[in-house]
Amino acid sequence: MSTFSLRKYRRITVKIGSALLVDRSSGLKQDWLASLASDIGKLSADGAEILVVSSGAIALGRTILGLGRKALKLEESQAAAAVGQIALAGAWSQALACNGLRSGQILLTLGDTEERRRYLNARATISTLLKMKAVPVINENDTVATSEIRYGDNDRLAARVATMMGADLLILLSDIDGLYTAPPARDPTAAFLPVVERITPRIEAMAGAAASELSRGGMRTKLDAGKIATAAGTAMVITAGTRLSPLMAIERGERFTLFKPSNHPVKGYKTWIAGQLEPSGRLTVDEGAVNALLSGKSLLPAGVKVVEGNFSRGDTVAVLSRDGHEIARGLVAYDAADAVRIAGKKTAEIETVLGYEARSAMIHRDDLVITGHTPEDGISHAQTA
Ligand code: GLU
């Protein structure tokens, strides 16, 4: 058993929450940013590639514009983001430059990771930045993202970026130091979990729904991020970002929760499918189909019991077991209307029902990834990696 060290990781995505970087009255927390940039400098000097996913545009824009605590309309928060982002990117660029590092700003909208062509394009740009030894500083493009087309929280955005770039570690710097058996603000008996082997339904139930005022996240979106990351073979760490030098604090032994990566990570094209944030539909399947999927087979119409959602052929859908747990995700071979018509039908009947010769699988195995877990414990108490 070896001890955990950040220095073992070669490509690390670090996500910074708004509350860590921005103080409501005084604005950007310069000293804290300088300490984090110095940590990034140390890890880079050791040969690691670092990607930064930084929140704070809206919070900083609010402070600069003197908007106080008032609730903002969509266009006001978009305007605040426009003002805040330019200052945020400037601050990152300067702080990293003080450590001899170049940086480049990347602003993403949901479609940049959810549409395959744009995903490949974003990946090529970020890879090139890394090759040029510039630290990508990434945020959601809040000035154009409206509710239907936004990630909404940078935890999932960071997980999507980490898996897209094949990072081996995702660090979520947060206002909480890790995962507890229950939200500790509400339950003083909650126990800290140093290691999570797998994010099972039991682990998810520990998250509660808490979110702090400045960030949209909360433990729930952090676990969603963890599922995306670990499925693709990226380990995830949640730790407190509230202290100075929060990354070196991990090296000094301050506590954190480590979410271990899957032993059978999905690769390439399937990473993109597994990380899709908003599946367009849901197929509930019988037990025979669940077993077939778990043994690597395609999903046939015969095993599909319920079809929900208004999806088109090629969209991502979630596959659920009868008790409502997600088992898999995949690109569906039929539009929703046809999927409803052939659900439960034997392969031989499909042509008669549809009136055209069609493919036999509802989701072909090449377009399908297992995302669910058996509801086992998923907790271990030894902090090793
Ligand atoms: N993109 C938002 C911002 O920069 C933050 C989203 C989040 O806090 O997760 O203000």
Tab-separated table of C-alpha atoms and ligand atoms in Angstrom:
chain	number	residue	atom	x	y	z
A	1	MET	CA	0.000	0.000	0.000
A	2	SER	CA	1.432	3.334	-0.988
A	3	THR	CA	0.547	6.769	0.328
A	4	PHE	CA	-1.430	9.190	-1.785
A	5	SER	CA	0.592	11.920	-3.504
A	6	LEU	CA	-0.423	14.397	-6.166
A	7	ARG	CA	3.021	13.940	-7.654
A	8	LYS	CA	1.999	10.546	-9.028
A	9	TYR	CA	-0.489	12.164	-11.392
A	10	ARG	CA	0.519	13.396	-14.843
A	11	ARG	CA	-2.514	15.377	-15.992
A	12	ILE	CA	-4.592	17.094	-13.312
A	13	THR	CA	-7.765	19.162	-13.666
A	14	VAL	CA	-8.326	21.518	-10.732
A	15	LYS	CA	-11.793	23.020	-10.214
A	16	ILE	CA	-12.126	26.143	-8.105
A	17	GLY	CA	-15.475	27.220	-6.653
A	18	SER	CA	-16.567	30.886	-6.695
A	19	ALA	CA	-16.688	31.247	-2.915
A	20	LEU	CA	-12.984	30.379	-2.658
A	21	LEU	CA	-11.841	32.978	-5.146
A	22	VAL	CA	-14.207	35.886	-4.588
A	23	ASP	CA	-15.053	37.828	-1.453
A	24	ARG	CA	-18.345	39.696	-1.697
A	25	SER	CA	-17.016	43.009	-0.468
A	26	SER	CA	-13.345	43.047	-1.395
A	27	GLY	CA	-13.516	41.093	-4.670
A	28	LEU	CA	-10.806	38.708	-5.806
A	29	LYS	CA	-8.858	36.956	-3.039
A	30	GLN	CA	-5.419	37.786	-4.435
A	31	ASP	CA	-3.317	36.077	-1.743
A	32	TRP	CA	-5.247	32.864	-2.016
A	33	LEU	CA	-5.008	32.881	-5.811
A	34	ALA	CA	-1.265	33.547	-5.591
A	35	SER	CA	-0.842	30.559	-3.254
A	36	LEU	CA	-2.795	28.253	-5.547
A	37	ALA	CA	-0.883	29.454	-8.619
A	38	SER	CA	2.343	28.711	-6.751
A	39	ASP	CA	1.095	25.146	-6.042
A	40	ILE	CA	0.300	24.764	-9.741
A	41	GLY	CA	3.795	26.021	-10.547
A	42	LYS	CA	5.318	23.334	-8.288
A	43	LEU	CA	3.302	20.503	-9.831
A	44	SER	CA	4.118	21.760	-13.336
A	45	ALA	CA	7.800	21.935	-12.479
A	46	ASP	CA	7.526	18.243	-11.592
A	47	GLY	CA	6.231	17.569	-15.099
A	48	ALA	CA	2.466	17.407	-14.506
A	49	GLU	CA	0.093	19.107	-16.918
A	50	ILE	CA	-2.507	21.187	-15.097
A	51	LEU	CA	-5.895	22.349	-16.361
A	52	VAL	CA	-7.803	24.943	-14.353
A	53	VAL	CA	-11.604	25.096	-14.315
A	54	SER	CA	-12.348	28.328	-12.509
A	55	SER	CA	-15.738	29.615	-11.391
A	56	GLY	CA	-16.141	33.135	-10.129
A	57	ALA	CA	-17.137	35.176	-13.187
A	58	ILE	CA	-20.608	36.024	-11.948
A	59	ALA	CA	-19.522	36.540	-8.330
A	60	LEU	CA	-16.645	38.815	-9.364
A	61	GLY	CA	-18.818	40.720	-11.840
A	62	ARG	CA	-21.352	41.344	-9.060
A	63	THR	CA	-18.654	42.838	-6.850
A	64	ILE	CA	-17.154	44.975	-9.621
A	65	LEU	CA	-20.591	46.261	-10.639
A	66	GLY	CA	-21.671	46.815	-7.025
A	67	LEU	CA	-24.756	44.609	-7.417
A	68	GLY	CA	-24.661	43.433	-3.802
A	69	ARG	CA	-26.781	40.427	-2.933
A	70	LYS	CA	-29.823	41.204	-5.029
A	71	ALA	CA	-31.269	38.376	-7.120
A	72	LEU	CA	-30.193	38.804	-10.733
A	73	LYS	CA	-32.294	38.289	-13.842
A	74	LEU	CA	-30.741	35.997	-16.447
A	75	GLU	CA	-29.492	38.869	-18.598
A	76	GLU	CA	-28.081	40.610	-15.513
A	77	SER	CA	-26.091	37.565	-14.456
A	78	GLN	CA	-24.902	37.189	-18.051
A	79	ALA	CA	-23.762	40.814	-18.015
A	80	ALA	CA	-22.130	40.282	-14.604
A	81	ALA	CA	-20.332	37.233	-16.034
A	82	ALA	CA	-19.062	39.312	-18.957
A	83	VAL	CA	-17.546	41.860	-16.574
A	84	GLY	CA	-16.301	39.248	-14.121
A	85	GLN	CA	-14.789	36.844	-16.671
A	86	ILE	CA	-12.429	39.413	-18.152
A	87	ALA	CA	-11.116	40.246	-14.676
A	88	LEU	CA	-10.994	36.589	-13.669
A	89	ALA	CA	-8.992	35.550	-16.734
A	90	GLY	CA	-6.632	38.490	-16.241
A	91	ALA	CA	-6.051	37.547	-12.616
A	92	TRP	CA	-5.303	33.917	-13.523
A	93	SER	CA	-2.984	34.952	-16.317
A	94	GLN	CA	-0.998	37.204	-13.973
A	95	ALA	CA	-0.921	34.772	-11.062
A	96	LEU	CA	0.323	31.926	-13.282
A	97	ALA	CA	2.849	34.211	-15.003
A	98	CYS	CA	4.371	34.970	-11.572
A	99	ASN	CA	5.218	31.250	-11.494
A	100	GLY	CA	6.674	31.210	-14.980
A	101	LEU	CA	3.537	29.707	-16.553
A	102	ARG	CA	1.653	30.810	-19.644
A	103	SER	CA	-2.113	30.436	-19.766
A	104	GLY	CA	-4.997	30.522	-22.240
A	105	GLN	CA	-8.701	31.150	-21.687
A	106	ILE	CA	-11.292	28.602	-22.881
A	107	LEU	CA	-15.019	29.326	-22.497
A	108	LEU	CA	-17.287	26.359	-23.168
A	109	THR	CA	-21.008	25.987	-23.767
A	110	LEU	CA	-22.808	22.709	-23.212
A	111	GLY	CA	-22.824	21.830	-26.923
A	112	ASP	CA	-19.013	22.007	-26.986
A	113	THR	CA	-18.852	18.762	-25.041
A	114	GLU	CA	-22.217	17.154	-25.868
A	115	GLU	CA	-21.965	17.273	-29.669
A	116	ARG	CA	-19.331	14.874	-30.900
A	117	ARG	CA	-17.835	17.134	-33.595
A	118	ARG	CA	-17.531	20.108	-31.250
A	119	TYR	CA	-16.165	17.856	-28.493
A	120	LEU	CA	-13.334	16.754	-30.782
A	121	ASN	CA	-12.709	20.367	-31.731
A	122	ALA	CA	-12.558	21.586	-28.107
A	123	ARG	CA	-10.277	18.675	-27.253
A	124	ALA	CA	-7.897	19.527	-30.098
A	125	THR	CA	-7.612	23.157	-28.945
A	126	ILE	CA	-7.013	22.252	-25.305
A	127	SER	CA	-4.442	19.579	-26.296
A	128	THR	CA	-2.618	22.152	-28.364
A	129	LEU	CA	-2.527	24.561	-25.433
A	130	LEU	CA	-1.034	21.816	-23.266
A	131	LYS	CA	1.556	21.018	-25.949
A	132	MET	CA	2.453	24.702	-26.055
A	133	LYS	CA	2.951	24.531	-22.272
A	134	ALA	CA	0.125	26.936	-21.525
A	135	VAL	CA	-2.288	26.233	-18.675
A	136	PRO	CA	-5.875	26.126	-19.990
A	137	VAL	CA	-8.089	28.299	-17.751
A	138	ILE	CA	-11.631	27.123	-18.425
A	139	ASN	CA	-15.098	28.334	-17.458
A	140	GLU	CA	-18.593	28.024	-18.804
A	141	ASN	CA	-19.392	30.733	-21.344
A	142	ASP	CA	-21.968	32.245	-19.006
A	143	THR	CA	-22.624	35.276	-21.194
A	144	VAL	CA	-24.357	33.163	-23.846
A	145	ALA	CA	-25.533	30.117	-21.900
A	146	THR	CA	-29.235	30.119	-21.031
A	147	SER	CA	-30.839	27.491	-18.816
A	148	GLU	CA	-31.532	24.882	-21.528
A	149	ILE	CA	-28.018	25.000	-22.895
A	150	ARG	CA	-25.928	25.363	-19.780
A	151	TYR	CA	-23.906	23.038	-17.615
A	152	GLY	CA	-25.080	25.188	-14.702
A	153	ASP	CA	-22.351	24.004	-12.360
A	154	ASN	CA	-18.633	23.806	-12.859
A	155	ASP	CA	-18.300	20.461	-11.046
A	156	ARG	CA	-19.795	18.555	-13.957
A	157	LEU	CA	-18.122	20.855	-16.474
A	158	ALA	CA	-14.766	20.057	-14.829
A	159	ALA	CA	-15.486	16.303	-14.937
A	160	ARG	CA	-16.389	16.561	-18.598
A	161	VAL	CA	-13.163	18.459	-19.320
A	162	ALA	CA	-11.068	16.029	-17.247
A	163	THR	CA	-12.397	12.960	-19.055
A	164	MET	CA	-12.322	14.651	-22.462
A	165	MET	CA	-8.630	15.377	-21.913
A	166	GLY	CA	-7.808	11.982	-20.383
A	167	ALA	CA	-6.732	13.561	-17.070
A	168	ASP	CA	-5.750	10.993	-14.454
A	169	LEU	CA	-6.948	13.198	-11.574
A	170	LEU	CA	-9.738	15.723	-11.003
A	171	ILE	CA	-9.495	17.875	-7.866
A	172	LEU	CA	-12.593	19.746	-6.708
A	173	LEU	CA	-11.552	22.542	-4.347
A	174	SER	CA	-14.585	23.242	-2.263
A	175	ASP	CA	-15.836	24.910	0.911
A	176	ILE	CA	-16.123	21.428	2.430
A	177	ASP	CA	-13.185	19.052	2.964
A	178	GLY	CA	-14.773	15.939	1.496
A	179	LEU	CA	-17.718	13.562	1.659
A	180	TYR	CA	-19.436	12.731	4.952
A	181	THR	CA	-21.991	10.015	5.665
A	182	ALA	CA	-24.556	12.865	5.834
A	183	PRO	CA	-24.329	16.645	5.270
A	184	PRO	CA	-22.307	17.680	8.387
A	185	ALA	CA	-24.037	21.063	8.694
A	186	ARG	CA	-27.274	19.236	9.412
A	187	ASP	CA	-26.001	16.105	11.136
A	188	PRO	CA	-23.203	16.561	13.703
A	189	THR	CA	-22.708	12.782	13.948
A	190	ALA	CA	-21.801	12.545	10.244
A	191	ALA	CA	-18.540	10.654	9.680
A	192	PHE	CA	-15.861	11.693	7.194
A	193	LEU	CA	-15.105	9.252	4.361
A	194	PRO	CA	-11.441	9.273	3.257
A	195	VAL	CA	-11.899	6.865	0.344
A	196	VAL	CA	-14.858	5.941	-1.836
A	197	GLU	CA	-14.279	2.824	-3.925
A	198	ARG	CA	-17.371	3.350	-6.078
A	199	ILE	CA	-20.233	5.832	-6.176
A	200	THR	CA	-23.155	3.556	-5.389
A	201	PRO	CA	-26.773	4.605	-4.677
A	202	ARG	CA	-25.860	4.335	-0.980
A	203	ILE	CA	-23.027	6.835	-1.396
A	204	GLU	CA	-25.301	9.141	-3.387
A	205	ALA	CA	-27.846	9.114	-0.573
A	206	MET	CA	-25.192	10.636	1.741
A	207	ALA	CA	-24.919	13.818	-0.319
A	208	GLY	CA	-28.129	15.628	0.654
A	209	ALA	CA	-28.918	18.616	-1.547
A	210	ALA	CA	-26.867	21.389	0.075
A	211	ALA	CA	-25.497	24.206	-2.067
A	212	SER	CA	-23.796	27.364	-0.850
A	213	GLU	CA	-25.098	30.740	-1.946
A	214	LEU	CA	-22.308	31.587	-4.367
A	215	SER	CA	-22.046	28.271	-6.155
A	216	ARG	CA	-24.725	26.268	-7.865
A	217	GLY	CA	-23.018	22.996	-6.968
A	218	GLY	CA	-23.296	21.174	-3.666
A	219	MET	CA	-22.320	17.587	-2.902
A	220	ARG	CA	-24.858	16.162	-5.325
A	221	THR	CA	-23.266	17.726	-8.410
A	222	LYS	CA	-19.856	16.722	-7.027
A	223	LEU	CA	-20.949	13.095	-6.979
A	224	ASP	CA	-22.364	13.461	-10.507
A	225	ALA	CA	-18.944	14.780	-11.473
A	226	GLY	CA	-17.362	11.824	-9.676
A	227	LYS	CA	-19.450	9.345	-11.639
A	228	ILE	CA	-18.399	10.884	-14.956
A	229	ALA	CA	-14.739	11.025	-13.898
A	230	THR	CA	-14.345	7.599	-12.308
A	231	ALA	CA	-16.195	5.789	-15.135
A	232	ALA	CA	-13.572	7.148	-17.533
A	233	GLY	CA	-10.639	6.156	-15.312
A	234	THR	CA	-10.052	9.583	-13.747
A	235	ALA	CA	-9.629	9.593	-9.957
A	236	MET	CA	-11.368	12.443	-8.101
A	237	VAL	CA	-10.428	14.284	-4.936
A	238	ILE	CA	-12.686	16.630	-2.989
A	239	THR	CA	-10.828	18.809	-0.505
A	240	ALA	CA	-11.199	22.127	1.275
A	241	GLY	CA	-9.937	25.020	-0.788
A	242	THR	CA	-10.423	27.469	2.040
A	243	ARG	CA	-6.822	27.336	3.288
A	244	LEU	CA	-3.841	28.877	1.479
A	245	SER	CA	-1.887	26.537	-0.845
A	246	PRO	CA	-4.750	24.030	-0.962
A	247	LEU	CA	-2.914	21.589	-3.251
A	248	MET	CA	0.292	21.446	-1.205
A	249	ALA	CA	-1.988	21.028	1.829
A	250	ILE	CA	-2.918	17.620	0.410
A	251	GLU	CA	0.800	16.782	0.177
A	252	ARG	CA	1.216	17.871	3.814
A	253	GLY	CA	-1.496	15.403	4.843
A	254	GLU	CA	-4.606	17.606	5.215
A	255	ARG	CA	-7.669	15.514	4.681
A	256	PHE	CA	-9.660	14.900	1.532
A	257	THR	CA	-11.947	12.280	0.040
A	258	LEU	CA	-10.513	10.181	-2.770
A	259	PHE	CA	-12.906	8.626	-5.269
A	260	LYS	CA	-11.116	5.751	-6.948
A	261	PRO	CA	-11.283	5.346	-10.717
A	262	SER	CA	-13.054	2.363	-12.245
A	263	ASN	CA	-10.902	-0.721	-12.820
A	264	HIS	CA	-12.514	-1.044	-16.240
A	265	PRO	CA	-12.605	2.518	-17.535
A	266	VAL	CA	-14.404	3.312	-20.766
A	267	LYS	CA	-12.182	4.559	-23.571
A	268	GLY	CA	-12.249	7.019	-26.470
A	269	TYR	CA	-15.645	7.349	-28.131
A	270	LYS	CA	-17.334	5.656	-25.149
A	271	THR	CA	-15.937	8.281	-22.755
A	272	TRP	CA	-17.949	10.831	-24.676
A	273	ILE	CA	-21.123	8.719	-24.415
A	274	ALA	CA	-20.670	7.940	-20.705
A	275	GLY	CA	-20.186	11.597	-19.793
A	276	GLN	CA	-23.252	12.964	-21.622
A	277	LEU	CA	-24.863	15.277	-19.102
A	278	GLU	CA	-28.495	15.302	-20.145
A	279	PRO	CA	-29.711	12.071	-21.775
A	280	SER	CA	-32.676	12.800	-24.071
A	281	GLY	CA	-34.693	9.784	-22.954
A	282	ARG	CA	-34.954	6.748	-20.715
A	283	LEU	CA	-35.512	3.084	-21.512
A	284	THR	CA	-36.586	0.848	-18.644
A	285	VAL	CA	-35.579	-2.742	-19.288
A	286	ASP	CA	-36.292	-6.172	-17.791
A	287	GLU	CA	-33.876	-8.288	-15.800
A	288	GLY	CA	-32.880	-10.431	-18.798
A	289	ALA	CA	-31.808	-7.298	-20.653
A	290	VAL	CA	-29.859	-6.025	-17.618
A	291	ASN	CA	-27.910	-9.297	-17.520
A	292	ALA	CA	-27.333	-9.204	-21.272
A	293	LEU	CA	-25.982	-5.631	-21.030
A	294	LEU	CA	-23.724	-6.483	-18.094
A	295	SER	CA	-22.264	-9.352	-20.109
A	296	GLY	CA	-21.407	-7.015	-22.985
A	297	LYS	CA	-24.362	-7.594	-25.332
A	298	SER	CA	-26.481	-5.108	-27.289
A	299	LEU	CA	-29.876	-3.955	-25.998
A	300	LEU	CA	-32.622	-5.659	-28.032
A	301	PRO	CA	-36.149	-4.217	-28.309
A	302	ALA	CA	-37.590	-7.380	-26.670
A	303	GLY	CA	-36.151	-6.412	-23.269
A	304	VAL	CA	-37.413	-2.811	-23.295
A	305	LYS	CA	-40.465	-2.286	-21.079
A	306	VAL	CA	-40.944	1.487	-20.947
A	307	VAL	CA	-39.800	4.221	-23.346
A	308	GLU	CA	-39.743	7.812	-22.074
A	309	GLY	CA	-38.588	11.068	-23.672
A	310	ASN	CA	-38.705	12.719	-27.048
A	311	PHE	CA	-35.449	11.530	-28.588
A	312	SER	CA	-34.211	11.101	-32.126
A	313	ARG	CA	-32.115	8.297	-33.552
A	314	GLY	CA	-28.500	8.809	-32.462
A	315	ASP	CA	-29.370	10.676	-29.242
A	316	THR	CA	-28.040	9.505	-25.891
A	317	VAL	CA	-30.549	7.704	-23.685
A	318	ALA	CA	-30.211	6.238	-20.201
A	319	VAL	CA	-31.056	2.573	-19.643
A	320	LEU	CA	-32.719	1.895	-16.300
A	321	SER	CA	-33.483	-1.308	-14.433
A	322	ARG	CA	-37.062	-1.772	-13.198
A	323	ASP	CA	-36.168	-0.309	-9.791
A	324	GLY	CA	-35.147	2.934	-11.505
A	325	HIS	CA	-31.357	2.612	-11.257
A	326	GLU	CA	-29.299	3.656	-14.239
A	327	ILE	CA	-27.461	0.659	-15.723
A	328	ALA	CA	-26.100	2.050	-18.969
A	329	ARG	CA	-26.115	4.871	-21.466
A	330	GLY	CA	-26.024	4.604	-25.194
A	331	LEU	CA	-26.846	6.088	-28.565
A	332	VAL	CA	-30.311	4.857	-29.453
A	333	ALA	CA	-30.900	3.415	-32.940
A	334	TYR	CA	-34.531	4.572	-33.244
A	335	ASP	CA	-36.582	7.732	-32.848
A	336	ALA	CA	-38.815	7.716	-29.753
A	337	ALA	CA	-42.012	6.992	-31.744
A	338	ASP	CA	-40.521	3.879	-33.362
A	339	ALA	CA	-38.884	2.815	-30.093
A	340	VAL	CA	-42.348	2.820	-28.458
A	341	ARG	CA	-43.748	0.686	-31.279
A	342	ILE	CA	-41.074	-1.994	-31.121
A	343	ALA	CA	-40.532	-2.090	-27.339
A	344	GLY	CA	-41.095	-5.634	-26.099
A	345	LYS	CA	-41.158	-7.070	-29.637
A	346	LYS	CA	-39.029	-9.979	-30.861
A	347	THR	CA	-36.424	-9.196	-33.507
A	348	ALA	CA	-38.426	-11.174	-36.136
A	349	GLU	CA	-41.499	-8.964	-35.564
A	350	ILE	CA	-39.779	-5.607	-35.927
A	351	GLU	CA	-39.945	-5.308	-39.694
A	352	THR	CA	-43.677	-6.027	-39.708
A	353	VAL	CA	-44.321	-3.459	-36.987
A	354	LEU	CA	-42.227	-0.698	-38.552
A	355	GLY	CA	-42.879	-1.466	-42.196
A	356	TYR	CA	-39.200	-1.222	-43.050
A	357	GLU	CA	-36.160	-3.416	-42.623
A	358	ALA	CA	-34.419	-2.141	-39.520
A	359	ARG	CA	-31.437	-2.900	-37.391
A	360	SER	CA	-32.137	-5.418	-34.669
A	361	ALA	CA	-30.617	-3.632	-31.655
A	362	MET	CA	-32.280	-0.751	-29.815
A	363	ILE	CA	-28.749	0.223	-28.737
A	364	HIS	CA	-25.796	-1.518	-30.338
A	365	ARG	CA	-23.095	-2.709	-27.935
A	366	ASP	CA	-20.526	-0.480	-29.693
A	367	ASP	CA	-22.634	2.546	-28.797
A	368	LEU	CA	-23.349	1.478	-25.221
A	369	VAL	CA	-21.522	1.936	-21.914
A	370	ILE	CA	-22.294	0.461	-18.538
A	371	THR	CA	-22.636	3.334	-16.069
A	372	GLY	CA	-24.455	1.687	-13.164
A	373	HIS	CA	-23.063	-0.210	-10.237
A	374	THR	CA	-24.376	-2.957	-8.074
A	375	PRO	CA	-25.570	-1.448	-4.786
A	376	GLU	CA	-22.626	-2.664	-2.740
A	377	ASP	CA	-20.900	-0.838	0.055
A	378	GLY	CA	-18.436	1.363	-1.852
A	379	ILE	CA	-16.731	2.669	1.282
A	380	SER	CA	-13.301	1.851	2.568
A	381	HIS	CA	-11.620	3.397	5.541
A	382	ALA	CA	-7.956	3.026	4.646
A	383	GLN	CA	-6.678	6.182	2.962
A	384	THR	CA	-4.444	4.796	0.254
A	385	ALA	CA	-4.296	5.117	-3.491
B	1	GLU	N1	-19.618	29.590	-14.319
B	1	GLU	C1	-20.057	30.229	-13.107
B	1	GLU	C2	-19.192	31.470	-12.840
B	1	GLU	O1	-18.087	31.555	-13.282
B	1	GLU	C3	-19.948	29.342	-11.885
B	1	GLU	C4	-20.705	28.054	-11.898
B	1	GLU	C5	-20.465	27.291	-10.587
B	1	GLU	O2	-20.278	27.912	-9.553
B	1	GLU	O3	-20.451	26.054	-10.575
B	1	GLU	O4	-19.636	32.363	-12.157
